[in-house]
Amino acid sequence: MNIGMIIAGGSGHRMRQEIPKQFINVNDKPVIIYTLEAFESHPDIDEIGVVCIDEWQNVLKAYAKQYHITKLKWIVGGGENGQDSIRNGVMEAERRYSPDDILLIHDAIRPMVSSEIISDCIIQCTKYGSAISVVPCNTAVLHKDGKEWSEEVIRRDELALTQTPQAFNIKLIADAHREALEKGITNSVASCTLMIELGKKVYFSIGSETNIKLTTPDDLLIFKALLSLRNKEK
């Protein structure tokens, strides 16, 4: 089975909104529903789970019913940080599914994820046991030696900018979270960084520049523009 696990446990203070950014309405639809629809409509996704802020779980259930998200089978609470939230979802997935099933961990606030990205993530994870959506770095990158200056260029051809989904066989990612706790790793910023901090290799799948993460008000403007373009192309 291929399971989409959507991470919606953050509060999103940088968006400067009164509600969590994954529940902000854009064109009369919550951001998280755009994300869920991408996984709902993908033929190779069998089920969906969501890691959600406790007080918003009933709202999420209502939205899922309203927008016919039939693949949503479970919701668990978030944690103190991103790693905690992902671990909560991973352990629920381990309880529900087989060790070799594929778990695609995806940010609720990446609503423009495409079918092609999801497909390639599944393909690469089937081959290698992991798949991290990435895009090449197309800009000059400087090492930040101080707050206001740099004297070192980092080669951009050696860099990969990570996105989600990030997919793993369930046993692999569940074992990694247990090992991280044993080693005192408690605040890794992403699943891929957690694996690398544990000395494990991860493999790449395709990402896209349009697979944006909604973090700031400017990101919302870009999202609205991308939606408008997508609607015109239909």
Coordinates of N, CA and C in Angstrom, one line a residue:
M1 N 0.8 -1.2 0.0 CA 0.0 0.0 0.0 C 0.9 1.3 0.0
N2 N 0.3 2.3 -0.5 CA 1.0 3.6 -0.5 C 0.1 4.6 0.3
I3 N 0.6 5.1 1.4 CA -0.2 5.9 2.3 C 0.4 7.4 2.3
G4 N -0.5 8.3 2.0 CA -0.1 9.7 2.2 C -0.3 10.2 3.6
M5 N 0.7 10.7 4.2 CA 0.6 11.2 5.6 C 0.8 12.7 5.6
I6 N -0.2 13.4 5.8 CA -0.2 14.9 5.7 C 0.1 15.5 7.1
I7 N 1.2 16.3 7.2 CA 1.5 17.0 8.4 C 0.9 18.3 8.5
A8 N 0.0 18.4 9.5 CA -0.8 19.7 9.7 C -0.8 20.1 11.2
G9 N 0.4 19.9 11.8 CA 0.5 20.1 13.2 C 1.0 21.5 13.6
G10 N 1.4 22.3 12.7 CA 2.0 23.6 13.0 C 0.9 24.7 13.1
S11 N 1.4 25.8 13.9 CA 0.5 26.9 14.1 C 0.7 28.1 13.1
G12 N 1.9 28.2 12.5 CA 2.2 29.1 11.4 C 2.2 30.6 11.8
H13 N 3.0 30.9 12.8 CA 3.1 32.3 13.3 C 3.6 33.3 12.3
R14 N 4.4 32.8 11.4 CA 5.0 33.7 10.4 C 4.0 34.1 9.3
M15 N 2.9 33.4 9.2 CA 1.8 33.9 8.3 C 1.0 35.1 8.8
R16 N 1.2 35.3 10.1 CA 0.5 36.4 10.8 C -1.0 36.4 10.6
Q17 N -1.6 35.2 10.8 CA -3.0 34.9 10.7 C -3.5 34.4 12.1
E18 N -4.8 34.6 12.3 CA -5.3 34.1 13.6 C -5.6 32.6 13.6
I19 N -5.6 32.0 12.5 CA -5.8 30.5 12.4 C -4.6 29.9 11.8
P20 N -4.4 28.6 12.0 CA -3.2 27.9 11.4 C -3.2 28.0 9.9
K21 N -2.1 28.2 9.3 CA -2.0 28.5 7.9 C -2.5 27.4 7.0
Q22 N -2.5 26.1 7.5 CA -3.1 25.0 6.7 C -4.6 25.1 6.6
F23 N -5.2 25.9 7.5 CA -6.7 26.1 7.4 C -7.1 27.4 6.9
I24 N -6.2 28.2 6.4 CA -6.6 29.5 5.7 C -7.4 29.2 4.5
N25 N -8.4 30.0 4.2 CA -9.2 29.8 3.0 C -8.6 30.6 1.9
V26 N -8.4 30.0 0.8 CA -7.9 30.6 -0.5 C -8.9 30.2 -1.6
N27 N -9.6 31.2 -2.1 CA -10.6 31.0 -3.1 C -11.7 30.1 -2.5
D28 N -12.1 30.4 -1.3 CA -13.2 29.8 -0.6 C -12.9 28.3 -0.3
K29 N -11.7 27.9 -0.2 CA -11.3 26.5 0.1 C -10.1 26.5 1.0
P30 N -10.1 25.7 2.1 CA -9.0 25.6 3.0 C -7.7 25.1 2.3
V31 N -6.6 25.6 2.6 CA -5.3 25.2 2.0 C -5.2 23.7 2.1
I32 N -5.5 23.1 3.3 CA -5.2 21.7 3.5 C -6.1 20.8 2.6
I33 N -7.2 21.3 2.1 CA -8.1 20.6 1.2 C -7.4 20.5 -0.2
Y34 N -6.8 21.6 -0.6 CA -6.0 21.5 -1.9 C -5.0 20.3 -1.8
T35 N -4.3 20.3 -0.7 CA -3.3 19.2 -0.5 C -3.9 17.8 -0.4
L36 N -5.0 17.7 0.3 CA -5.7 16.4 0.4 C -6.2 16.0 -0.9
E37 N -6.7 16.9 -1.7 CA -7.3 16.6 -3.0 C -6.2 16.0 -4.0
A38 N -5.0 16.5 -3.8 CA -3.9 16.0 -4.7 C -3.6 14.5 -4.4
F39 N -3.7 14.1 -3.1 CA -3.5 12.7 -2.8 C -4.8 11.9 -3.0
E40 N -5.9 12.5 -2.7 CA -7.2 11.8 -3.0 C -7.3 11.4 -4.5
S41 N -6.9 12.2 -5.4 CA -7.1 12.0 -6.8 C -6.0 11.1 -7.4
H42 N -5.0 10.9 -6.7 CA -3.9 10.1 -7.2 C -4.2 8.6 -7.2
P43 N -4.2 7.9 -8.3 CA -4.6 6.5 -8.4 C -3.8 5.5 -7.6
D44 N -2.5 5.9 -7.3 CA -1.6 5.0 -6.5 C -1.6 5.2 -5.0
I45 N -2.4 6.2 -4.6 CA -2.5 6.5 -3.1 C -3.7 5.7 -2.6
D46 N -3.4 4.8 -1.7 CA -4.5 3.9 -1.2 C -5.3 4.5 0.0
E47 N -4.5 5.1 0.9 CA -5.2 5.7 2.1 C -4.4 7.0 2.5
I48 N -5.1 7.9 3.3 CA -4.5 9.1 3.8 C -4.7 9.2 5.3
G49 N -3.6 9.6 5.9 CA -3.7 10.0 7.4 C -3.2 11.4 7.5
V50 N -3.7 12.0 8.6 CA -3.3 13.4 8.9 C -2.8 13.6 10.3
V51 N -1.7 14.2 10.5 CA -1.3 14.7 11.8 C -1.7 16.1 12.0
C52 N -2.6 16.3 13.0 CA -3.3 17.6 13.0 C -3.3 18.1 14.5
I53 N -3.3 19.5 14.6 CA -3.5 20.1 15.8 C -4.8 19.6 16.5
D54 N -4.7 19.3 17.8 CA -5.8 18.6 18.4 C -7.2 19.4 18.3
E55 N -7.1 20.7 18.5 CA -8.4 21.5 18.5 C -8.9 21.7 17.1
W56 N -8.2 21.3 16.1 CA -8.7 21.5 14.7 C -9.1 20.2 14.1
Q57 N -9.0 19.1 14.8 CA -9.3 17.8 14.2 C -10.8 17.6 13.8
N58 N -11.7 18.1 14.6 CA -13.1 18.1 14.2 C -13.4 18.9 13.0
V59 N -12.7 20.1 12.9 CA -12.9 20.9 11.7 C -12.4 20.2 10.5
L60 N -11.2 19.5 10.6 CA -10.7 18.8 9.5 C -11.7 17.7 9.0
K61 N -12.2 17.0 10.0 CA -13.2 15.9 9.6 C -14.4 16.5 8.9
A62 N -14.9 17.6 9.3 CA -16.0 18.3 8.6 C -15.6 18.7 7.2
Y63 N -14.4 19.3 7.0 CA -14.0 19.7 5.7 C -13.8 18.4 4.8
A64 N -13.2 17.4 5.4 CA -13.0 16.1 4.6 C -14.4 15.6 4.0
K65 N -15.4 15.6 4.9 CA -16.7 15.2 4.5 C -17.3 16.1 3.4
Q66 N -17.1 17.4 3.6 CA -17.7 18.4 2.7 C -17.0 18.3 1.3
Y67 N -15.7 18.0 1.3 CA -15.0 18.0 0.0 C -14.7 16.6 -0.5
H68 N -15.4 15.6 0.1 CA -15.4 14.2 -0.4 C -14.0 13.6 -0.4
I69 N -13.2 13.8 0.7 CA -11.9 13.2 0.8 C -12.1 11.8 1.4
T70 N -12.4 10.8 0.6 CA -12.8 9.5 1.0 C -11.7 8.6 1.5
K71 N -10.5 9.0 1.0 CA -9.3 8.2 1.4 C -8.8 8.5 2.8
L72 N -9.3 9.6 3.4 CA -8.8 9.9 4.8 C -9.3 8.9 5.8
K73 N -8.4 8.1 6.4 CA -8.8 7.1 7.3 C -8.5 7.3 8.7
W74 N -7.5 8.2 9.0 CA -7.2 8.4 10.4 C -6.5 9.8 10.6
I75 N -6.7 10.3 11.8 CA -6.1 11.6 12.2 C -5.5 11.4 13.6
V76 N -4.3 11.8 13.8 CA -3.6 11.8 15.1 C -3.2 13.2 15.5
G77 N -2.9 13.4 16.7 CA -2.5 14.7 17.2 C -1.0 15.1 16.9
G78 N -0.8 16.3 16.8 CA 0.6 16.8 16.6 C 1.4 16.7 17.9
G79 N 2.7 17.2 17.8 CA 3.6 17.1 18.9 C 4.2 18.5 19.2
E80 N 5.2 18.5 20.0 CA 5.9 19.7 20.5 C 6.6 20.4 19.3
N81 N 7.1 19.6 18.4 CA 7.8 20.2 17.2 C 7.5 19.3 16.0
G82 N 8.2 19.6 14.9 CA 7.9 18.9 13.7 C 8.3 17.4 13.8
Q83 N 9.4 17.1 14.4 CA 9.9 15.7 14.6 C 8.9 15.0 15.4
D84 N 8.4 15.6 16.5 CA 7.4 14.9 17.3 C 6.1 14.6 16.5
S85 N 5.7 15.6 15.8 CA 4.4 15.4 15.0 C 4.6 14.2 14.0
I86 N 5.7 14.3 13.3 CA 5.9 13.2 12.3 C 6.0 11.9 12.9
R87 N 6.7 11.8 14.1 CA 6.8 10.5 14.8 C 5.4 10.0 15.2
N88 N 4.6 10.9 15.7 CA 3.2 10.4 16.0 C 2.5 9.8 14.9
G89 N 2.7 10.4 13.7 CA 2.0 9.8 12.5 C 2.7 8.5 12.1
V90 N 4.0 8.5 12.1 CA 4.8 7.3 11.7 C 4.4 6.1 12.6
M91 N 4.3 6.3 13.9 CA 3.9 5.2 14.8 C 2.5 4.7 14.6
E92 N 1.6 5.7 14.2 CA 0.2 5.3 13.9 C 0.2 4.4 12.6
A93 N 1.0 4.9 11.6 CA 1.1 4.1 10.4 C 1.7 2.7 10.6
E94 N 2.7 2.7 11.5 CA 3.3 1.4 11.7 C 2.3 0.4 12.4
R95 N 1.4 0.9 13.2 CA 0.4 0.1 13.8 C -0.7 -0.4 12.8
R96 N -0.9 0.4 11.8 CA -2.0 0.1 10.8 C -1.6 -0.7 9.6
Y97 N -0.3 -0.5 9.2 CA 0.1 -1.1 7.9 C 1.3 -2.0 8.0
S98 N 1.6 -2.6 6.9 CA 2.7 -3.6 6.8 C 4.1 -2.8 6.8
P99 N 5.2 -3.5 7.3 CA 6.5 -2.9 7.3 C 7.0 -2.4 6.0
D100 N 6.6 -3.1 4.9 CA 7.1 -2.7 3.5 C 6.2 -1.7 2.8
D101 N 5.1 -1.3 3.4 CA 4.2 -0.3 2.8 C 5.0 1.0 2.8
I102 N 4.6 1.9 1.8 CA 5.3 3.1 1.6 C 4.5 4.3 2.3
L103 N 5.2 5.1 3.0 CA 4.6 6.2 3.7 C 5.1 7.5 3.1
L104 N 4.2 8.3 2.5 CA 4.7 9.5 1.8 C 4.3 10.7 2.8
I105 N 5.3 11.3 3.4 CA 5.2 12.3 4.4 C 5.2 13.6 3.7
H106 N 4.1 14.4 3.9 CA 3.9 15.6 3.1 C 3.4 16.7 3.9
D107 N 3.9 17.9 3.7 CA 3.5 19.1 4.4 C 2.1 19.5 3.9
A108 N 1.2 19.8 4.9 CA -0.2 20.3 4.5 C -0.1 21.6 3.7
I109 N 1.0 22.4 4.0 CA 1.1 23.7 3.4 C 1.9 23.7 2.1
R110 N 2.0 22.5 1.5 CA 2.4 22.4 0.1 C 1.3 21.9 -0.8
P111 N 0.3 22.8 -1.1 CA -0.9 22.4 -1.7 C -0.8 22.2 -3.2
M112 N 0.3 22.6 -3.8 CA 0.5 22.5 -5.3 C 1.2 21.3 -5.7
V113 N 1.4 20.3 -4.8 CA 2.1 19.1 -5.2 C 1.4 18.4 -6.4
S114 N 2.1 18.0 -7.3 CA 1.5 17.5 -8.5 C 1.5 15.9 -8.5
S115 N 0.7 15.4 -9.4 CA 0.6 14.0 -9.6 C 1.9 13.4 -10.0
E116 N 2.7 14.1 -10.8 CA 4.0 13.6 -11.2 C 5.0 13.5 -10.1
I117 N 4.9 14.4 -9.2 CA 5.8 14.4 -8.0 C 5.5 13.2 -7.1
I118 N 4.2 13.0 -6.9 CA 3.8 11.9 -6.0 C 4.1 10.6 -6.7
S119 N 3.9 10.5 -8.0 CA 4.2 9.2 -8.7 C 5.7 8.9 -8.6
D120 N 6.6 9.9 -8.9 CA 8.0 9.6 -8.9 C 8.5 9.3 -7.5
C121 N 7.9 9.9 -6.5 CA 8.3 9.6 -5.1 C 8.0 8.1 -4.8
I122 N 6.8 7.6 -5.2 CA 6.5 6.2 -5.0 C 7.4 5.3 -5.8
I123 N 7.7 5.7 -7.0 CA 8.6 4.8 -7.9 C 10.0 4.7 -7.2
Q124 N 10.6 5.8 -6.9 CA 11.9 5.8 -6.3 C 12.0 5.1 -4.9
C125 N 10.9 5.3 -4.1 CA 10.9 4.6 -2.8 C 10.7 3.1 -3.0
T126 N 10.0 2.7 -4.0 CA 9.8 1.3 -4.3 C 11.2 0.7 -4.6
K127 N 12.0 1.4 -5.4 CA 13.3 1.0 -5.8 C 14.3 0.9 -4.6
Y128 N 14.3 2.0 -3.8 CA 15.4 2.3 -2.9 C 15.0 2.3 -1.4
G129 N 13.8 2.3 -1.1 CA 13.3 2.3 0.3 C 13.1 3.7 0.8
S130 N 13.6 4.7 0.1 CA 13.4 6.1 0.5 C 13.3 7.0 -0.8
A131 N 12.7 8.1 -0.7 CA 12.6 9.1 -1.8 C 12.4 10.5 -1.3
I132 N 13.3 11.4 -1.5 CA 13.1 12.8 -1.1 C 12.9 13.7 -2.3
S133 N 11.8 14.3 -2.4 CA 11.5 15.3 -3.5 C 12.5 16.4 -3.4
V134 N 13.2 16.7 -4.5 CA 14.2 17.8 -4.5 C 14.1 18.5 -5.8
V135 N 14.7 19.7 -5.8 CA 14.9 20.5 -7.0 C 16.3 21.0 -6.9
P136 N 16.9 21.2 -8.1 CA 18.3 21.7 -8.1 C 18.4 23.1 -7.6
C137 N 19.5 23.5 -7.1 CA 19.7 24.9 -6.7 C 20.2 25.7 -7.8
N138 N 19.4 26.7 -8.2 CA 19.7 27.5 -9.4 C 20.1 29.0 -9.1
T139 N 20.5 29.2 -7.9 CA 20.9 30.5 -7.5 C 22.3 30.5 -6.8
A140 N 23.0 31.6 -6.7 CA 24.3 31.6 -6.0 C 24.0 31.5 -4.5
V141 N 24.9 30.7 -3.9 CA 24.7 30.5 -2.4 C 26.0 30.8 -1.8
L142 N 25.9 31.7 -0.7 CA 27.1 32.1 0.0 C 27.0 31.5 1.4
H143 N 28.2 31.1 1.9 CA 28.3 30.7 3.3 C 28.2 31.9 4.2
K144 N 27.3 31.9 5.2 CA 27.1 33.0 6.1 C 28.1 33.0 7.2
D145 N 29.2 33.7 7.0 CA 30.3 33.8 8.0 C 29.9 34.7 9.1
G146 N 29.1 35.7 8.8 CA 28.7 36.7 9.8 C 27.3 37.2 9.5
K147 N 26.8 38.1 10.3 CA 25.4 38.5 10.0 C 25.3 39.4 8.8
E148 N 26.4 40.0 8.4 CA 26.3 41.0 7.3 C 27.3 40.7 6.2
W149 N 28.1 39.6 6.2 CA 29.1 39.4 5.2 C 29.4 37.9 5.0
S150 N 30.0 37.7 3.9 CA 30.5 36.3 3.5 C 31.8 36.4 2.7
E151 N 32.5 35.4 2.7 CA 33.7 35.3 1.9 C 33.9 33.9 1.3
E152 N 32.8 33.1 1.2 CA 32.9 31.8 0.7 C 31.6 31.5 -0.1
V153 N 31.8 31.0 -1.3 CA 30.8 30.5 -2.2 C 30.6 29.0 -2.1
I154 N 29.4 28.6 -1.9 CA 29.1 27.1 -1.9 C 28.6 26.7 -3.3
R155 N 29.3 25.7 -3.8 CA 29.0 25.2 -5.2 C 27.5 24.8 -5.2
R156 N 26.7 25.4 -6.1 CA 25.3 25.1 -6.2 C 25.1 23.8 -6.9
D157 N 26.0 23.3 -7.7 CA 25.8 22.0 -8.3 C 25.9 20.8 -7.3
E158 N 26.4 21.1 -6.1 CA 26.5 20.1 -5.1 C 25.3 20.2 -4.1
L159 N 24.3 21.0 -4.4 CA 23.2 21.2 -3.5 C 21.9 20.7 -4.1
A160 N 21.1 20.2 -3.2 CA 19.7 19.8 -3.5 C 18.8 20.4 -2.6
L161 N 17.8 21.1 -3.1 CA 16.8 21.8 -2.2 C 15.6 20.9 -2.0
T162 N 15.4 20.5 -0.7 CA 14.4 19.5 -0.4 C 13.0 20.0 -0.3
Q163 N 12.0 19.2 -0.7 CA 10.6 19.5 -0.5 C 10.0 18.3 0.1
T164 N 8.7 18.2 0.1 CA 7.9 17.0 0.4 C 7.0 16.8 -0.8
P165 N 6.6 15.5 -1.0 CA 6.7 14.4 -0.1 C 8.1 13.8 0.0
Q166 N 8.3 13.2 1.2 CA 9.5 12.4 1.5 C 9.0 11.0 1.9
A167 N 9.3 10.0 1.1 CA 8.7 8.7 1.3 C 9.7 7.7 1.8
F168 N 9.2 6.7 2.6 CA 10.0 5.7 3.2 C 9.2 4.4 3.4
N169 N 9.8 3.3 3.3 CA 9.2 2.1 3.8 C 8.9 2.3 5.3
I170 N 7.7 1.9 5.8 CA 7.3 2.2 7.1 C 8.3 1.7 8.2
K171 N 8.8 0.5 8.0 CA 9.7 0.0 9.0 C 11.0 0.8 9.1
L172 N 11.5 1.3 8.0 CA 12.7 2.1 7.9 C 12.5 3.4 8.7
I173 N 11.4 4.1 8.5 CA 11.3 5.4 9.1 C 10.8 5.2 10.6
A174 N 10.1 4.2 10.9 CA 9.7 3.9 12.3 C 11.0 3.6 13.1
D175 N 11.8 2.7 12.6 CA 13.0 2.4 13.3 C 13.9 3.6 13.5
A176 N 14.0 4.5 12.5 CA 14.8 5.7 12.6 C 14.3 6.6 13.7
H177 N 13.0 6.7 13.8 CA 12.5 7.6 14.9 C 12.8 7.0 16.3
R178 N 12.7 5.7 16.4 CA 13.1 5.1 17.7 C 14.6 5.3 18.0
E179 N 15.4 5.1 17.0 CA 16.9 5.3 17.2 C 17.2 6.7 17.5
A180 N 16.5 7.6 16.9 CA 16.7 9.1 17.2 C 16.4 9.4 18.6
L181 N 15.3 8.8 19.2 CA 15.0 9.1 20.6 C 16.1 8.5 21.5
E182 N 16.6 7.3 21.1 CA 17.7 6.7 21.9 C 18.9 7.5 21.9
K183 N 19.2 8.2 20.8 CA 20.4 9.0 20.7 C 20.2 10.4 21.0
G184 N 19.0 10.8 21.5 CA 18.8 12.2 21.9 C 18.6 13.2 20.8
I185 N 18.3 12.7 19.6 CA 18.0 13.6 18.5 C 16.5 13.9 18.6
T186 N 16.1 15.1 18.9 CA 14.7 15.4 19.2 C 14.1 16.6 18.4
N187 N 14.9 17.2 17.6 CA 14.4 18.4 16.8 C 15.0 18.5 15.4
S188 N 15.1 17.4 14.7 CA 15.5 17.4 13.4 C 14.5 18.1 12.5
V189 N 14.9 18.9 11.5 CA 14.0 19.8 10.8 C 13.1 19.0 9.8
A190 N 13.5 17.8 9.4 CA 12.8 17.1 8.3 C 13.1 15.6 8.4
S191 N 12.3 14.8 7.8 CA 12.6 13.4 7.8 C 13.9 13.0 7.1
C192 N 14.2 13.7 6.1 CA 15.5 13.5 5.4 C 16.7 13.8 6.3
T193 N 16.6 15.0 7.0 CA 17.7 15.4 7.9 C 17.8 14.4 9.0
L194 N 16.7 13.9 9.5 CA 16.8 12.9 10.6 C 17.5 11.7 10.1
M195 N 17.2 11.2 9.0 CA 17.9 10.0 8.5 C 19.4 10.2 8.3
I196 N 19.8 11.4 7.8 CA 21.2 11.7 7.6 C 21.9 11.9 8.9
E197 N 21.2 12.5 9.9 CA 21.8 12.6 11.2 C 22.1 11.2 11.8
L198 N 21.3 10.2 11.4 CA 21.5 8.9 11.9 C 22.5 8.1 11.1
G199 N 23.1 8.8 10.1 CA 24.1 8.1 9.2 C 23.6 7.3 8.1
K200 N 22.3 7.5 7.7 CA 21.7 6.7 6.7 C 21.6 7.5 5.4
K201 N 21.6 6.8 4.3 CA 21.6 7.3 3.0 C 20.1 7.5 2.6
V202 N 19.8 8.7 1.9 CA 18.5 8.9 1.3 C 18.6 9.1 -0.2
Y203 N 17.6 8.7 -0.9 CA 17.6 8.8 -2.4 C 16.6 9.9 -2.8
F204 N 16.9 10.4 -4.0 CA 16.1 11.6 -4.5 C 15.0 11.2 -5.5
S205 N 13.9 12.0 -5.5 CA 12.9 11.9 -6.5 C 12.6 13.4 -7.0
I206 N 11.8 13.5 -8.0 CA 11.7 14.8 -8.6 C 10.8 15.8 -7.8
G207 N 11.2 17.0 -7.7 CA 10.3 18.1 -7.1 C 10.0 19.1 -8.2
S208 N 9.5 20.2 -7.8 CA 9.1 21.3 -8.8 C 9.2 22.6 -8.1
E209 N 9.6 23.6 -8.8 CA 9.6 25.0 -8.3 C 8.2 25.4 -7.9
T210 N 7.2 24.9 -8.5 CA 5.8 25.3 -8.2 C 5.3 24.5 -6.9
N211 N 6.0 23.6 -6.4 CA 5.6 22.8 -5.2 C 6.0 23.7 -4.0
I212 N 5.4 24.8 -3.9 CA 5.8 25.8 -2.9 C 5.3 25.5 -1.5
K213 N 6.0 26.0 -0.5 CA 5.6 25.8 0.9 C 5.0 27.2 1.4
L214 N 3.8 27.2 1.9 CA 3.2 28.4 2.3 C 3.6 28.8 3.7
T215 N 4.6 29.7 3.8 CA 5.2 30.1 5.1 C 4.9 31.5 5.4
T216 N 4.9 32.4 4.4 CA 4.7 33.8 4.7 C 3.5 34.3 3.8
P217 N 3.1 35.6 4.1 CA 2.0 36.1 3.3 C 2.4 36.2 1.8
D218 N 3.6 36.5 1.5 CA 4.0 36.5 0.1 C 3.8 35.1 -0.6
D219 N 4.0 34.0 0.2 CA 3.8 32.7 -0.4 C 2.3 32.5 -0.8
L220 N 1.4 33.1 0.0 CA 0.0 33.0 -0.3 C -0.3 33.7 -1.6
L221 N 0.3 34.8 -1.9 CA 0.1 35.5 -3.2 C 0.6 34.7 -4.3
I222 N 1.7 34.0 -4.2 CA 2.3 33.2 -5.2 C 1.3 32.0 -5.5
F223 N 0.8 31.4 -4.4 CA -0.1 30.3 -4.5 C -1.4 30.7 -5.2
K224 N -1.9 31.9 -4.9 CA -3.1 32.4 -5.6 C -2.8 32.5 -7.1
A225 N -1.6 33.0 -7.4 CA -1.3 33.2 -8.8 C -1.2 31.9 -9.6
L226 N -0.6 30.9 -8.9 CA -0.4 29.6 -9.5 C -1.8 28.9 -9.7
L227 N -2.7 29.1 -8.7 CA -4.0 28.6 -8.9 C -4.8 29.2 -10.1
S228 N -4.6 30.5 -10.2 CA -5.2 31.2 -11.3 C -4.7 30.7 -12.7
L229 N -3.4 30.4 -12.7 CA -2.8 29.9 -14.0 C -3.3 28.5 -14.2
R230 N -3.4 27.7 -13.2 CA -3.8 26.3 -13.3 C -5.3 26.3 -13.8
N231 N -6.1 27.1 -13.3 CA -7.5 27.2 -13.7 C -7.7 27.6 -15.1
K232 N -6.8 28.5 -15.6 CA -6.9 28.9 -17.0 C -6.5 27.8 -17.9
E233 N -5.6 26.9 -17.5 CA -5.1 25.9 -18.3 C -6.1 24.7 -18.4
K234 N -7.1 24.7 -17.6 CA -8.0 23.5 -17.6 C -8.9 23.6 -18.8

